[in-house]
Amino acid sequence: PSNSPAPAPRWMQVAFVVQDTGIGICEQELAMLRSGNPFDLIGKGMLCGSGGTGLGLAIVRELLKLHHQSKLHVTSEGENRGTRFEMQVNCRAEPKLAQPEETRRSATHAERGLTPADAASVVQQPPTAALPPTASIDSTRLPCGELASTPVDASQQCMQPPVSAGGAKSTSADALCPPQPQPAAVTESARRVRVLHVEDDRFLQMTLAVRVFKKCNIDYDQVDNGRKAIEKVKQHGPYDLIIMDNQMPIQTGTQATRELREMGYSGRIIGLTGDPISDPVVRSFKAAGLNRCVTKDTAGVKIVTEEICALQALCPTQ
């Protein structure tokens, strides 16, 4: 055996970065977060009462510190400019010792259950010819726009409930994919319904497009902030329905709704929010001129679908 000392452990740093496009954080509030004091609440957190404790970042920092003094950094360019969270995790990179060729070959043969005599008689086969490319589509290579615009049967996205011995379906899967109200019978007149969806979350944009808009066979536009929503209305005229998020960069739903009403826009606007309905921010959102405000959950999506179905029923038959 070699008497040479074992190589010193090497270290590597792995960075995990999460960046959003939300309401951002001002410099004064960033200083509070960087102080590391537990129970500190900033911005909306101070308005939610029992909705938060201010311990989230403090716990994450302590866990990272226990993991080889890893660190968390929070940065923001200011209000309505989004926030960036970066975890720098220190990991030990264990050196992989070189293994002699004969040792590797013997280990491989042993794994295959070959004796030395059997191994000597193994004949190396020529490499297999490359298979011709298949005609299947790799969805990971599709641009997001193409993926979002591809027709999808939303009913196939739900987990199918198991069938019991008696033939009855289990109701436990109903909670995973609750039934949605069925849209009115699709006719050419249904295409007259036009909806503007204002939402900065790309996943929620695609979810409503697949689960509601495409199933109801309506025309729709999607934008990611209030300013773009106002531009759409100015360019394309009134919509039958505007579905408006509130917490967005550049211009919030509250600001956009108020500006639309001041312009004289009288169309129906539904607020779709992830904030608690009792939150003062939501009350301000409603007061800006919403016809209705619902939450971003299954019940809220159901209400939006019912509103669209009602609009379809009012469309004149061509």
Short mmCIF file of N, CA and C in Angstrom, two decimals, residues 118-126:
data_model
loop_
_atom_site.label_atom_id
_atom_site.label_comp_id
_atom_site.label_asym_id
_atom_site.label_seq_id
_atom_site.Cartn_x
_atom_site.Cartn_y
_atom_site.Cartn_z
N ASP A 118 -13.62 -17.23 -19.18
CA ASP A 118 -14.72 -16.76 -20.02
C ASP A 118 -14.41 -15.38 -20.60
N ALA A 119 -13.82 -14.52 -19.76
CA ALA A 119 -13.52 -13.17 -20.21
C ALA A 119 -12.55 -13.19 -21.37
N ALA A 120 -11.58 -14.12 -21.36
CA ALA A 120 -10.59 -14.18 -22.43
C ALA A 120 -11.21 -14.57 -23.75
N SER A 121 -12.33 -15.27 -23.69
CA SER A 121 -12.96 -15.73 -24.93
C SER A 121 -14.01 -14.78 -25.47
N VAL A 122 -14.25 -13.68 -24.74
CA VAL A 122 -15.25 -12.73 -25.20
C VAL A 122 -14.75 -12.03 -26.46
N VAL A 123 -15.54 -12.03 -27.49
CA VAL A 123 -15.18 -11.39 -28.75
C VAL A 123 -15.85 -10.02 -28.80
N GLN A 124 -15.07 -9.01 -29.07
CA GLN A 124 -15.61 -7.68 -29.15
C GLN A 124 -16.47 -7.55 -30.41
N GLN A 125 -17.70 -7.08 -30.21
CA GLN A 125 -18.61 -6.90 -31.33
C GLN A 125 -18.44 -5.49 -31.90
N PRO A 126 -18.61 -5.36 -33.23
CA PRO A 126 -18.52 -4.01 -33.80
C PRO A 126 -19.65 -3.15 -33.28
#
